[in-house]
Amino acid sequence: VRISVSRYSGNLSVRTEALRTSLRLLVVHTALPESNVQSLSELEKRLAELKELADEMRLAREHIGQTEKSIAQGRERCRKKMDAFIKKKDARNIISSQLRSKAARVHAIETDKPDLTVAAQKFEKVKDEIIAESFERVEKIAKLMEKRKSHIQDALFATLSAKKVLNEMDALKKQLNQFDEEYESKSDAIRLTEIAVKMAMQRVREDKQRFYESIGIEDSSTSEATEALKILKKDFDRYNIPNTKEEVELQMAHEQGKLDALHSEGEKKDIERFEKLTLKRQSLIKEVTAIKKDVSEWENKLDRLLEQWLHQLENVIEKLNQYFSSFFENMGCSGEVHLQKPDDKRDIPKYGILITAKFREGERLRELTNQTQSGGERSVITMLYILALQKLTVVPFRCVDEINQGMDPKNEKIVFNMIVDMLSNDDDLAKTQYFILTPKLVPDLKFNQKTKIHCIYSGGKLDKRKSWNVTEFLKSMSDQQVITDS
């Protein structure tokens, strides 16, 4: 046992070392000398004393350790008390300084205390000056207000006049543009007409020359030509010759038919055939007239039915547009639904629905196409359009498959919460059972008592599904949620 004292802290340190075994003790002796026996008993006695001393030293060391611990705790308590005392002392000094400052200020105030009579006189004087100055300022403000009112009226009249002049200028510009367009079109028409007139005059001259040649007159400027024209005119008037070429050819064909009839002998059957054809012609004329009348009636009926159909269809589209626009407004975007009509109102296959939407400020409404919007935007538009349709028609249940694929998390959350709100209120749509099939859902969605989630697991490695304890799963998730919330 070795005991030492630290020169720095003064603490005792005790170190116990094992005694080395003497090699002689390992040798077996058949007999011990008497002196050795006596030495052995003394050693054993000494060993017992050393053990007692070691126990005492161990107890002393433990006592010293406890004492050191108590001293350390006492030091810590003293340090804390000293810190508290220093803080109180500092606070006392601060308060004393503040009290001295307040006392000096009070003394200064008492020393510099003004004369109340003089102060009252100065106050009254300043008050009168302020009142007089206030009246002057009020008068100035009133005058400025009158001037401002007059200026505003003048500016308003000038603005209205300017707007009126600008509107008139715009109208005059539009009229001028229309006049320019009409002038250009009429100028083109005049040029075309002049060309047509020149060509017609050329044809007239050519026809006139051929006409003179046909009646044997070579020079149209001679008196002979003039006399021949007078004779022809008299003959034309006497025989009622038509003025157009078509009428002349028709009359020639009619006269040729008469001439052919005069040269033929004719039979009774020809007369009967003529009478039958005449009756058939009259019958066909009546039939065509009746068919035209039926067609006109059917067209009128079709127009009436088409008007009724269009009226109902426009009402449906208007309601659909209201729901669709409302859904988009809830998302902070804009969307509209319109009826697309063809030029021919009877061309039913060309009627359609035009869907437009915009998702960002500063954009215009753009038609829904495969190239205009992204896949996520098309999914949002399609889902909101389906929801708007469902507001018009109530059915027992609906099912949509992976409609949220491609949506960004924000829009997916808005659309899902919108579906939950629509199906949870008291209107007719709440009577519909709604199935949404999806491989994933974003977190923090809205759920209520009417919402149920079914997780479908399938695969060849799910052999232990029968041993799953769903209640324990739910309890574990609930406990985890409580820990997360806390």
Short mmCIF file of C-alpha atoms in Angstrom, two decimals:
data_model
loop_
_atom_site.label_atom_id
_atom_site.label_comp_id
_atom_site.label_asym_id
_atom_site.label_seq_id
_atom_site.Cartn_x
_atom_site.Cartn_y
_atom_site.Cartn_z
CA VAL A 1 0.00 0.00 0.00
CA ARG A 2 1.42 3.36 -1.08
CA ILE A 3 -0.11 6.65 0.22
CA SER A 4 0.83 10.02 -1.30
CA VAL A 5 -0.38 13.66 -1.00
CA SER A 6 -0.82 15.88 -4.11
CA ARG A 7 1.31 19.01 -4.01
CA TYR A 8 -1.34 20.97 -6.02
CA SER A 9 -4.73 20.00 -4.58
CA GLY A 10 -3.64 18.43 -1.30
CA ASN A 11 -5.74 15.30 -1.98
CA LEU A 12 -4.62 11.90 -0.74
CA SER A 13 -4.04 9.07 -3.18
CA VAL A 14 -3.78 5.45 -2.12
CA ARG A 15 -2.33 2.77 -4.39
CA THR A 16 -2.28 -0.90 -3.49
CA GLU A 17 0.20 -3.25 -5.19
CA ALA A 18 0.13 -7.03 -5.00
CA LEU A 19 3.06 -8.77 -3.29
CA ARG A 20 5.25 -10.86 -5.47
CA THR A 21 5.21 -14.56 -4.79
CA SER A 22 8.61 -15.81 -3.69
CA LEU A 23 10.01 -18.61 -5.76
CA ARG A 24 10.96 -20.35 -2.61
CA LEU A 25 7.33 -20.69 -1.64
CA LEU A 26 6.74 -22.71 -4.78
CA VAL A 27 9.20 -25.36 -3.67
CA VAL A 28 7.71 -28.24 -1.77
CA HIS A 29 9.58 -28.94 1.42
CA THR A 30 8.90 -32.01 3.40
CA ALA A 31 9.78 -30.26 6.63
CA LEU A 32 10.14 -26.68 7.68
CA PRO A 33 12.70 -25.45 10.12
CA GLU A 34 11.39 -24.02 13.34
CA SER A 35 12.71 -20.60 12.46
CA ASN A 36 10.83 -20.69 9.20
CA VAL A 37 7.62 -21.62 10.96
CA GLN A 38 8.01 -18.69 13.28
CA SER A 39 8.74 -16.38 10.35
CA LEU A 40 5.68 -17.63 8.54
CA SER A 41 3.40 -16.89 11.50
CA GLU A 42 4.85 -13.42 11.79
CA LEU A 43 4.32 -12.84 8.11
CA GLU A 44 0.73 -14.01 8.35
CA LYS A 45 0.20 -11.67 11.30
CA ARG A 46 1.82 -8.86 9.36
CA LEU A 47 -0.36 -9.67 6.37
CA ALA A 48 -3.50 -9.50 8.54
CA GLU A 49 -2.39 -6.14 9.91
CA LEU A 50 -1.74 -4.87 6.39
CA LYS A 51 -5.21 -6.00 5.30
CA GLU A 52 -6.75 -4.17 8.24
CA LEU A 53 -4.68 -1.14 7.32
CA ALA A 54 -5.80 -1.44 3.68
CA ASP A 55 -9.45 -1.60 4.78
CA GLU A 56 -8.96 1.44 6.99
CA MET A 57 -7.27 3.26 4.11
CA ARG A 58 -10.12 2.31 1.74
CA LEU A 59 -12.68 3.63 4.24
CA ALA A 60 -10.58 6.74 4.72
CA ARG A 61 -10.39 7.22 0.98
CA GLU A 62 -14.19 6.85 0.63
CA HIS A 63 -14.68 9.31 3.49
CA ILE A 64 -12.25 11.71 1.84
CA GLY A 65 -14.15 11.35 -1.46
CA GLN A 66 -17.46 12.12 0.23
CA THR A 67 -15.85 15.03 2.04
CA GLU A 68 -14.46 16.38 -1.24
CA LYS A 69 -17.88 16.00 -2.84
CA SER A 70 -19.51 17.87 0.07
CA ILE A 71 -16.85 20.56 -0.19
CA ALA A 72 -17.45 20.87 -3.94
CA GLN A 73 -21.20 21.15 -3.38
CA GLY A 74 -20.60 23.75 -0.69
CA ARG A 75 -18.32 25.66 -3.02
CA GLU A 76 -21.00 25.55 -5.74
CA ARG A 77 -23.61 26.83 -3.26
CA CYS A 78 -21.26 29.56 -2.18
CA ARG A 79 -20.54 30.49 -5.78
CA LYS A 80 -24.27 30.71 -6.55
CA LYS A 81 -24.87 32.78 -3.44
CA MET A 82 -21.95 34.99 -4.39
CA ASP A 83 -23.35 35.42 -7.92
CA ALA A 84 -26.77 36.27 -6.51
CA PHE A 85 -25.17 38.70 -4.09
CA ILE A 86 -23.21 40.34 -6.89
CA LYS A 87 -26.38 40.64 -9.00
CA LYS A 88 -28.25 42.17 -6.09
CA LYS A 89 -25.34 44.51 -5.46
CA ASP A 90 -25.28 45.54 -9.12
CA ALA A 91 -29.06 46.04 -9.07
CA ARG A 92 -28.72 48.11 -5.90
CA ASN A 93 -26.05 50.25 -7.53
CA ILE A 94 -28.24 50.74 -10.63
CA ILE A 95 -31.25 51.67 -8.50
CA SER A 96 -29.10 54.03 -6.42
CA SER A 97 -27.82 55.64 -9.62
CA GLN A 98 -31.35 56.00 -10.96
CA LEU A 99 -32.52 57.48 -7.63
CA ARG A 100 -29.68 60.00 -7.72
CA SER A 101 -30.54 60.87 -11.31
CA LYS A 102 -34.23 61.29 -10.44
CA ALA A 103 -33.35 63.40 -7.41
CA ALA A 104 -31.11 65.63 -9.53
CA ARG A 105 -33.87 65.98 -12.11
CA VAL A 106 -36.43 66.85 -9.43
CA HIS A 107 -34.03 69.41 -8.01
CA ALA A 108 -33.49 70.90 -11.45
CA ILE A 109 -37.23 71.06 -12.05
CA GLU A 110 -37.79 72.74 -8.70
CA THR A 111 -34.96 75.17 -9.42
CA ASP A 112 -36.17 76.01 -12.95
CA LYS A 113 -39.88 76.08 -12.07
CA PRO A 114 -41.54 78.69 -14.36
CA ASP A 115 -43.84 81.47 -13.30
CA LEU A 116 -47.41 80.25 -13.84
CA THR A 117 -48.77 83.74 -14.45
CA VAL A 118 -46.21 84.46 -17.15
CA ALA A 119 -46.72 80.98 -18.61
CA ALA A 120 -50.51 81.52 -18.70
CA GLN A 121 -50.05 84.86 -20.47
CA LYS A 122 -47.68 83.30 -23.00
CA PHE A 123 -50.12 80.40 -23.47
CA GLU A 124 -53.03 82.78 -24.15
CA LYS A 125 -50.89 84.76 -26.58
CA VAL A 126 -49.75 81.65 -28.41
CA LYS A 127 -53.33 80.33 -28.43
CA ASP A 128 -54.62 83.55 -30.00
CA GLU A 129 -51.85 83.44 -32.58
CA ILE A 130 -52.61 79.79 -33.39
CA ILE A 131 -56.35 80.52 -33.69
CA ALA A 132 -55.70 83.47 -35.99
CA GLU A 133 -53.25 81.44 -38.03
CA SER A 134 -55.75 78.54 -38.15
CA PHE A 135 -58.47 80.83 -39.50
CA GLU A 136 -56.08 82.12 -42.14
CA ARG A 137 -55.10 78.57 -43.07
CA VAL A 138 -58.75 77.49 -43.20
CA GLU A 139 -59.53 80.39 -45.52
CA LYS A 140 -56.55 79.50 -47.69
CA ILE A 141 -57.58 75.85 -47.70
CA ALA A 142 -61.15 76.81 -48.64
CA LYS A 143 -59.86 78.94 -51.51
CA LEU A 144 -57.53 76.15 -52.59
CA MET A 145 -60.42 73.67 -52.40
CA GLU A 146 -62.53 75.94 -54.61
CA LYS A 147 -59.67 76.25 -57.08
CA ARG A 148 -59.08 72.50 -56.89
CA LYS A 149 -62.78 71.86 -57.47
CA SER A 150 -62.73 74.18 -60.46
CA HIS A 151 -59.57 72.53 -61.78
CA ILE A 152 -61.08 69.07 -61.27
CA GLN A 153 -64.22 70.10 -63.13
CA ASP A 154 -62.13 71.57 -65.93
CA ALA A 155 -59.96 68.45 -66.01
CA LEU A 156 -63.06 66.25 -65.96
CA PHE A 157 -64.63 68.21 -68.79
CA ALA A 158 -61.33 68.14 -70.65
CA THR A 159 -61.04 64.38 -70.07
CA LEU A 160 -64.59 63.79 -71.23
CA SER A 161 -64.03 66.04 -74.22
CA ALA A 162 -60.76 64.27 -74.97
CA LYS A 163 -62.44 60.88 -74.67
CA LYS A 164 -65.26 62.08 -76.87
CA VAL A 165 -62.78 63.44 -79.40
CA LEU A 166 -60.76 60.22 -79.24
CA ASN A 167 -63.91 58.14 -79.73
CA GLU A 168 -64.93 60.35 -82.63
CA MET A 169 -61.41 60.07 -84.05
CA ASP A 170 -61.56 56.28 -83.70
CA ALA A 171 -64.96 56.24 -85.39
CA LEU A 172 -63.68 58.54 -88.15
CA LYS A 173 -60.58 56.37 -88.55
CA LYS A 174 -62.78 53.28 -88.86
CA GLN A 175 -65.00 55.10 -91.38
CA LEU A 176 -61.90 56.26 -93.24
CA ASN A 177 -60.56 52.72 -93.31
CA GLN A 178 -63.93 51.48 -94.53
CA PHE A 179 -63.99 54.22 -97.17
CA ASP A 180 -60.47 53.26 -98.22
CA GLU A 181 -61.45 49.61 -98.45
CA GLU A 182 -64.64 50.46 -100.33
CA TYR A 183 -62.66 52.78 -102.60
CA GLU A 184 -60.13 50.05 -103.33
CA SER A 185 -62.83 47.46 -103.94
CA LYS A 186 -64.88 49.82 -106.10
CA SER A 187 -61.76 50.90 -107.97
CA ASP A 188 -61.03 47.24 -108.67
CA ALA A 189 -64.64 46.74 -109.72
CA ILE A 190 -64.47 49.79 -112.00
CA ARG A 191 -61.27 48.53 -113.58
CA LEU A 192 -62.82 45.11 -114.10
CA THR A 193 -65.97 46.74 -115.47
CA GLU A 194 -63.95 48.89 -117.87
CA ILE A 195 -62.15 45.80 -119.10
CA ALA A 196 -65.47 43.96 -119.45
CA VAL A 197 -67.00 46.95 -121.30
CA LYS A 198 -64.04 47.12 -123.66
CA MET A 199 -64.29 43.39 -124.34
CA ALA A 200 -68.07 43.71 -124.81
CA MET A 201 -67.62 46.64 -127.21
CA GLN A 202 -65.09 44.60 -129.12
CA ARG A 203 -67.52 41.67 -129.30
CA VAL A 204 -70.31 44.07 -130.37
CA ARG A 205 -68.15 45.44 -133.16
CA GLU A 206 -67.22 41.93 -134.25
CA ASP A 207 -70.86 40.76 -134.08
CA LYS A 208 -71.97 43.88 -135.93
CA GLN A 209 -69.41 43.25 -138.65
CA ARG A 210 -70.47 39.60 -138.95
CA PHE A 211 -74.11 40.75 -139.05
CA TYR A 212 -73.42 43.15 -141.94
CA GLU A 213 -71.50 40.46 -143.73
CA SER A 214 -74.40 38.01 -143.25
CA ILE A 215 -76.85 40.40 -144.96
CA GLY A 216 -74.41 41.16 -147.78
CA ILE A 217 -73.20 44.63 -146.72
CA GLU A 218 -69.48 45.16 -146.70
CA ASP A 219 -69.36 48.80 -145.60
CA SER A 220 -71.62 49.79 -142.71
CA SER A 221 -71.15 53.52 -143.30
CA THR A 222 -72.99 53.68 -146.65
CA SER A 223 -76.61 54.74 -147.16
CA GLU A 224 -77.33 51.27 -148.48
CA ALA A 225 -76.43 49.79 -145.11
CA THR A 226 -78.67 52.31 -143.33
CA GLU A 227 -81.61 51.48 -145.57
CA ALA A 228 -81.09 47.74 -145.08
CA LEU A 229 -81.09 48.17 -141.30
CA LYS A 230 -84.39 50.07 -141.40
CA ILE A 231 -85.99 47.27 -143.44
CA LEU A 232 -84.69 44.63 -141.00
CA LYS A 233 -86.00 46.59 -138.01
CA LYS A 234 -89.47 46.78 -139.55
CA ASP A 235 -89.41 43.02 -140.20
CA PHE A 236 -88.28 42.37 -136.62
CA ASP A 237 -91.11 44.48 -135.24
CA ARG A 238 -93.67 42.90 -137.54
CA TYR A 239 -92.75 39.30 -136.73
CA ASN A 240 -92.06 39.98 -133.00
CA ILE A 241 -88.52 38.70 -133.16
CA PRO A 242 -87.08 38.29 -129.60
CA ASN A 243 -84.20 40.46 -128.43
CA THR A 244 -81.93 37.72 -126.99
CA LYS A 245 -80.09 34.96 -128.76
CA GLU A 246 -81.51 32.26 -126.49
CA GLU A 247 -85.10 33.31 -127.15
CA VAL A 248 -84.43 33.43 -130.87
CA GLU A 249 -82.93 29.92 -130.83
CA LEU A 250 -85.87 28.63 -128.76
CA GLN A 251 -88.39 30.15 -131.18
CA MET A 252 -86.45 28.73 -134.12
CA ALA A 253 -86.56 25.26 -132.56
CA HIS A 254 -90.31 25.67 -131.96
CA GLU A 255 -90.93 26.73 -135.55
CA GLN A 256 -88.71 23.91 -136.76
CA GLY A 257 -90.87 21.49 -134.79
CA LYS A 258 -93.97 22.89 -136.42
CA LEU A 259 -92.30 22.57 -139.79
CA ASP A 260 -91.39 18.96 -139.08
CA ALA A 261 -94.95 18.30 -137.95
CA LEU A 262 -96.32 19.74 -141.18
CA HIS A 263 -94.15 17.43 -143.24
CA SER A 264 -95.21 14.31 -141.24
CA GLU A 265 -98.57 12.63 -141.74
CA GLY A 266 -99.29 12.08 -137.98
CA GLU A 267 -101.36 9.31 -136.36
CA LYS A 268 -103.98 8.99 -133.64
CA LYS A 269 -101.58 7.28 -131.28
CA ASP A 270 -99.28 10.29 -131.45
CA ILE A 271 -102.14 12.48 -130.28
CA GLU A 272 -102.91 10.02 -127.46
CA ARG A 273 -99.26 9.87 -126.53
CA PHE A 274 -99.11 13.66 -126.49
CA GLU A 275 -102.16 13.81 -124.22
CA LYS A 276 -100.69 11.20 -121.86
CA LEU A 277 -97.40 13.05 -121.69
CA THR A 278 -99.27 16.27 -121.02
CA LEU A 279 -101.22 14.66 -118.16
CA LYS A 280 -98.06 13.08 -116.80
CA ARG A 281 -96.32 16.43 -116.95
CA GLN A 282 -99.15 18.05 -115.00
CA SER A 283 -99.11 15.20 -112.47
CA LEU A 284 -95.35 15.52 -112.03
CA ILE A 285 -95.71 19.26 -111.58
CA LYS A 286 -98.31 18.70 -108.83
CA GLU A 287 -96.15 16.02 -107.21
CA VAL A 288 -93.09 18.26 -107.27
CA THR A 289 -95.16 21.09 -105.79
CA ALA A 290 -96.44 18.80 -103.00
CA ILE A 291 -92.92 17.52 -102.32
CA LYS A 292 -91.59 21.07 -102.17
CA LYS A 293 -94.38 21.94 -99.75
CA ASP A 294 -93.56 18.90 -97.58
CA VAL A 295 -89.87 19.75 -97.69
CA SER A 296 -90.65 23.32 -96.64
CA GLU A 297 -92.83 22.07 -93.77
CA TRP A 298 -90.19 19.59 -92.66
CA GLU A 299 -87.52 22.30 -92.82
CA ASN A 300 -89.68 24.61 -90.71
CA LYS A 301 -90.32 21.80 -88.22
CA LEU A 302 -86.62 20.95 -88.18
CA ASP A 303 -85.77 24.60 -87.53
CA ARG A 304 -88.24 24.74 -84.64
CA LEU A 305 -86.87 21.53 -83.11
CA LEU A 306 -83.33 22.78 -83.67
CA GLU A 307 -84.14 26.03 -81.88
CA GLN A 308 -85.62 24.11 -78.94
CA TRP A 309 -82.61 21.79 -78.85
CA LEU A 310 -80.18 24.71 -79.04
CA HIS A 311 -82.04 26.57 -76.30
CA GLN A 312 -81.84 23.57 -73.94
CA LEU A 313 -78.25 22.86 -74.94
CA GLU A 314 -77.20 26.47 -74.33
CA ASN A 315 -78.84 26.37 -70.89
CA VAL A 316 -76.89 23.20 -70.04
CA ILE A 317 -73.63 24.70 -71.33
CA GLU A 318 -74.29 27.90 -69.35
CA LYS A 319 -74.75 25.94 -66.09
CA LEU A 320 -71.74 23.79 -66.94
CA ASN A 321 -69.69 26.95 -67.51
CA GLN A 322 -70.81 28.38 -64.15
CA TYR A 323 -69.70 25.27 -62.23
CA PHE A 324 -66.49 24.95 -64.26
CA SER A 325 -65.56 28.62 -63.76
CA SER A 326 -66.37 28.40 -60.03
CA PHE A 327 -64.06 25.40 -59.59
CA PHE A 328 -61.24 27.23 -61.36
CA GLU A 329 -61.78 30.35 -59.22
CA ASN A 330 -61.34 28.19 -56.09
CA MET A 331 -57.92 27.24 -57.45
CA GLY A 332 -56.98 30.85 -58.24
CA CYS A 333 -57.18 30.23 -62.01
CA SER A 334 -59.68 30.88 -64.81
CA GLY A 335 -61.64 28.52 -67.03
CA GLU A 336 -64.66 28.68 -69.35
CA VAL A 337 -66.86 26.31 -71.36
CA HIS A 338 -68.60 27.45 -74.55
CA LEU A 339 -70.80 25.91 -77.25
CA GLN A 340 -69.06 25.80 -80.62
CA LYS A 341 -71.56 26.35 -83.47
CA PRO A 342 -70.97 25.67 -87.18
CA ASP A 343 -71.83 28.12 -89.96
CA ASP A 344 -74.65 25.83 -91.09
CA LYS A 345 -76.91 25.43 -88.08
CA ARG A 346 -78.33 22.16 -89.50
CA ASP A 347 -74.89 20.52 -89.63
CA ILE A 348 -75.33 18.73 -86.28
CA PRO A 349 -72.03 16.72 -86.30
CA LYS A 350 -70.04 19.97 -86.35
CA TYR A 351 -71.45 21.21 -83.01
CA GLY A 352 -68.96 20.89 -80.16
CA ILE A 353 -67.84 22.08 -76.73
CA LEU A 354 -64.92 24.51 -76.50
CA ILE A 355 -62.96 24.37 -73.21
CA THR A 356 -60.52 27.19 -72.41
CA ALA A 357 -58.36 27.76 -69.32
CA LYS A 358 -55.41 29.70 -67.94
CA PHE A 359 -53.26 28.81 -64.91
CA ARG A 360 -51.06 31.92 -64.54
CA GLU A 361 -51.55 35.67 -64.34
CA GLY A 362 -50.85 37.59 -67.52
CA GLU A 363 -51.90 34.71 -69.77
CA ARG A 364 -54.97 34.58 -71.97
CA LEU A 365 -57.53 31.81 -72.00
CA ARG A 366 -56.25 29.05 -74.25
CA GLU A 367 -58.18 26.20 -75.83
CA LEU A 368 -57.67 22.71 -74.39
CA THR A 369 -55.45 20.79 -76.84
CA ASN A 370 -52.67 18.19 -76.69
CA GLN A 371 -50.04 20.82 -77.52
CA THR A 372 -51.17 23.89 -75.54
CA GLN A 373 -51.23 22.60 -71.94
CA SER A 374 -48.95 20.24 -70.04
CA GLY A 375 -50.09 16.78 -68.96
CA GLY A 376 -50.76 17.90 -65.39
CA GLU A 377 -52.78 20.92 -66.55
CA ARG A 378 -54.85 18.73 -68.88
CA SER A 379 -55.54 16.37 -65.96
CA VAL A 380 -56.73 19.27 -63.79
CA ILE A 381 -58.97 20.62 -66.57
CA THR A 382 -60.41 17.16 -67.26
CA MET A 383 -61.10 16.49 -63.56
CA LEU A 384 -62.82 19.84 -63.02
CA TYR A 385 -64.85 19.36 -66.19
CA ILE A 386 -65.98 15.93 -64.93
CA LEU A 387 -66.92 17.48 -61.58
CA ALA A 388 -68.90 20.21 -63.37
CA LEU A 389 -70.72 17.54 -65.41
CA GLN A 390 -71.51 15.63 -62.23
CA LYS A 391 -73.19 18.71 -60.79
CA LEU A 392 -75.70 18.43 -63.66
CA THR A 393 -76.37 14.69 -63.46
CA VAL A 394 -76.77 12.62 -60.28
CA VAL A 395 -75.96 8.89 -60.50
CA PRO A 396 -75.58 6.18 -57.82
CA PHE A 397 -71.79 5.95 -58.10
CA ARG A 398 -68.86 7.13 -60.16
CA CYS A 399 -65.34 5.79 -60.67
CA VAL A 400 -62.22 7.58 -61.92
CA ASP A 401 -58.90 5.85 -62.51
CA GLU A 402 -55.55 7.60 -61.86
CA ILE A 403 -56.96 11.02 -62.70
CA ASN A 404 -54.38 12.66 -60.42
CA GLN A 405 -51.40 11.34 -62.40
CA GLY A 406 -49.31 14.22 -63.69
CA MET A 407 -50.80 16.81 -61.32
CA ASP A 408 -48.48 18.85 -59.14
CA PRO A 409 -49.03 18.31 -55.37
CA LYS A 410 -50.72 21.70 -54.87
CA ASN A 411 -53.38 21.19 -57.56
CA GLU A 412 -53.86 17.54 -56.58
CA LYS A 413 -54.55 18.58 -52.99
CA ILE A 414 -56.98 21.33 -54.07
CA VAL A 415 -58.88 18.98 -56.42
CA PHE A 416 -59.07 16.19 -53.82
CA ASN A 417 -60.31 18.54 -51.09
CA MET A 418 -62.84 19.98 -53.54
CA ILE A 419 -64.19 16.47 -54.24
CA VAL A 420 -64.46 15.76 -50.50
CA ASP A 421 -66.31 19.04 -49.87
CA MET A 422 -68.73 18.46 -52.76
CA LEU A 423 -69.53 14.92 -51.69
CA SER A 424 -69.89 15.82 -48.00
CA ASN A 425 -72.49 18.60 -48.18
CA ASP A 426 -76.26 18.27 -48.36
CA ASP A 427 -76.93 18.71 -52.10
CA ASP A 428 -77.79 15.99 -54.61
CA LEU A 429 -74.16 15.26 -55.44
CA ALA A 430 -73.61 13.99 -51.88
CA LYS A 431 -75.88 11.05 -52.74
CA THR A 432 -73.27 9.73 -55.16
CA GLN A 433 -70.72 7.15 -54.08
CA TYR A 434 -67.32 8.10 -55.48
CA PHE A 435 -64.41 5.74 -56.20
CA ILE A 436 -60.94 7.15 -56.89
CA LEU A 437 -58.35 4.58 -57.98
CA THR A 438 -54.81 5.88 -57.57
CA PRO A 439 -51.35 4.43 -56.85
CA LYS A 440 -50.44 7.36 -54.57
CA LEU A 441 -51.85 10.28 -52.58
CA VAL A 442 -50.15 13.45 -51.40
CA PRO A 443 -49.98 14.08 -47.60
CA ASP A 444 -52.21 16.40 -45.54
CA LEU A 445 -55.43 15.74 -47.49
CA LYS A 446 -58.87 16.49 -46.07
CA PHE A 447 -60.78 13.48 -44.67
CA ASN A 448 -64.03 13.15 -42.74
CA GLN A 449 -66.41 10.45 -41.53
CA LYS A 450 -67.74 9.91 -45.06
CA THR A 451 -64.26 9.22 -46.46
CA LYS A 452 -62.78 5.72 -46.50
CA ILE A 453 -59.41 4.53 -47.76
CA HIS A 454 -58.93 0.95 -48.96
CA CYS A 455 -55.32 -0.17 -49.45
CA ILE A 456 -55.14 -3.03 -51.96
CA TYR A 457 -52.08 -5.28 -51.68
CA SER A 458 -51.40 -8.04 -54.17
CA GLY A 459 -48.47 -10.20 -55.22
CA GLY A 460 -46.97 -13.63 -54.89
CA LYS A 461 -44.96 -12.72 -51.78
CA LEU A 462 -47.89 -11.77 -49.57
CA ASP A 463 -48.34 -15.19 -47.95
CA LYS A 464 -48.54 -13.77 -44.40
CA ARG A 465 -51.44 -11.42 -45.11
CA LYS A 466 -53.84 -13.62 -43.11
CA SER A 467 -51.74 -13.10 -39.99
CA TRP A 468 -51.71 -9.30 -40.29
CA ASN A 469 -53.34 -7.46 -37.43
CA VAL A 470 -54.88 -4.36 -38.95
CA THR A 471 -55.97 -3.07 -35.54
CA GLU A 472 -52.38 -3.13 -34.31
CA PHE A 473 -51.25 -1.34 -37.48
CA LEU A 474 -53.80 1.42 -36.94
CA LYS A 475 -52.91 1.72 -33.24
CA SER A 476 -49.21 1.98 -34.09
CA MET A 477 -49.90 4.68 -36.68
CA SER A 478 -52.11 6.57 -34.23
CA ASP A 479 -49.41 6.45 -31.51
CA GLN A 480 -46.82 7.61 -34.01
CA GLN A 481 -49.07 10.50 -35.03
CA VAL A 482 -49.55 11.50 -31.38
CA ILE A 483 -45.77 11.48 -30.85
CA THR A 484 -45.28 13.57 -33.99
CA ASP A 485 -47.94 16.11 -32.94
CA SER A 486 -46.50 16.42 -29.44
#
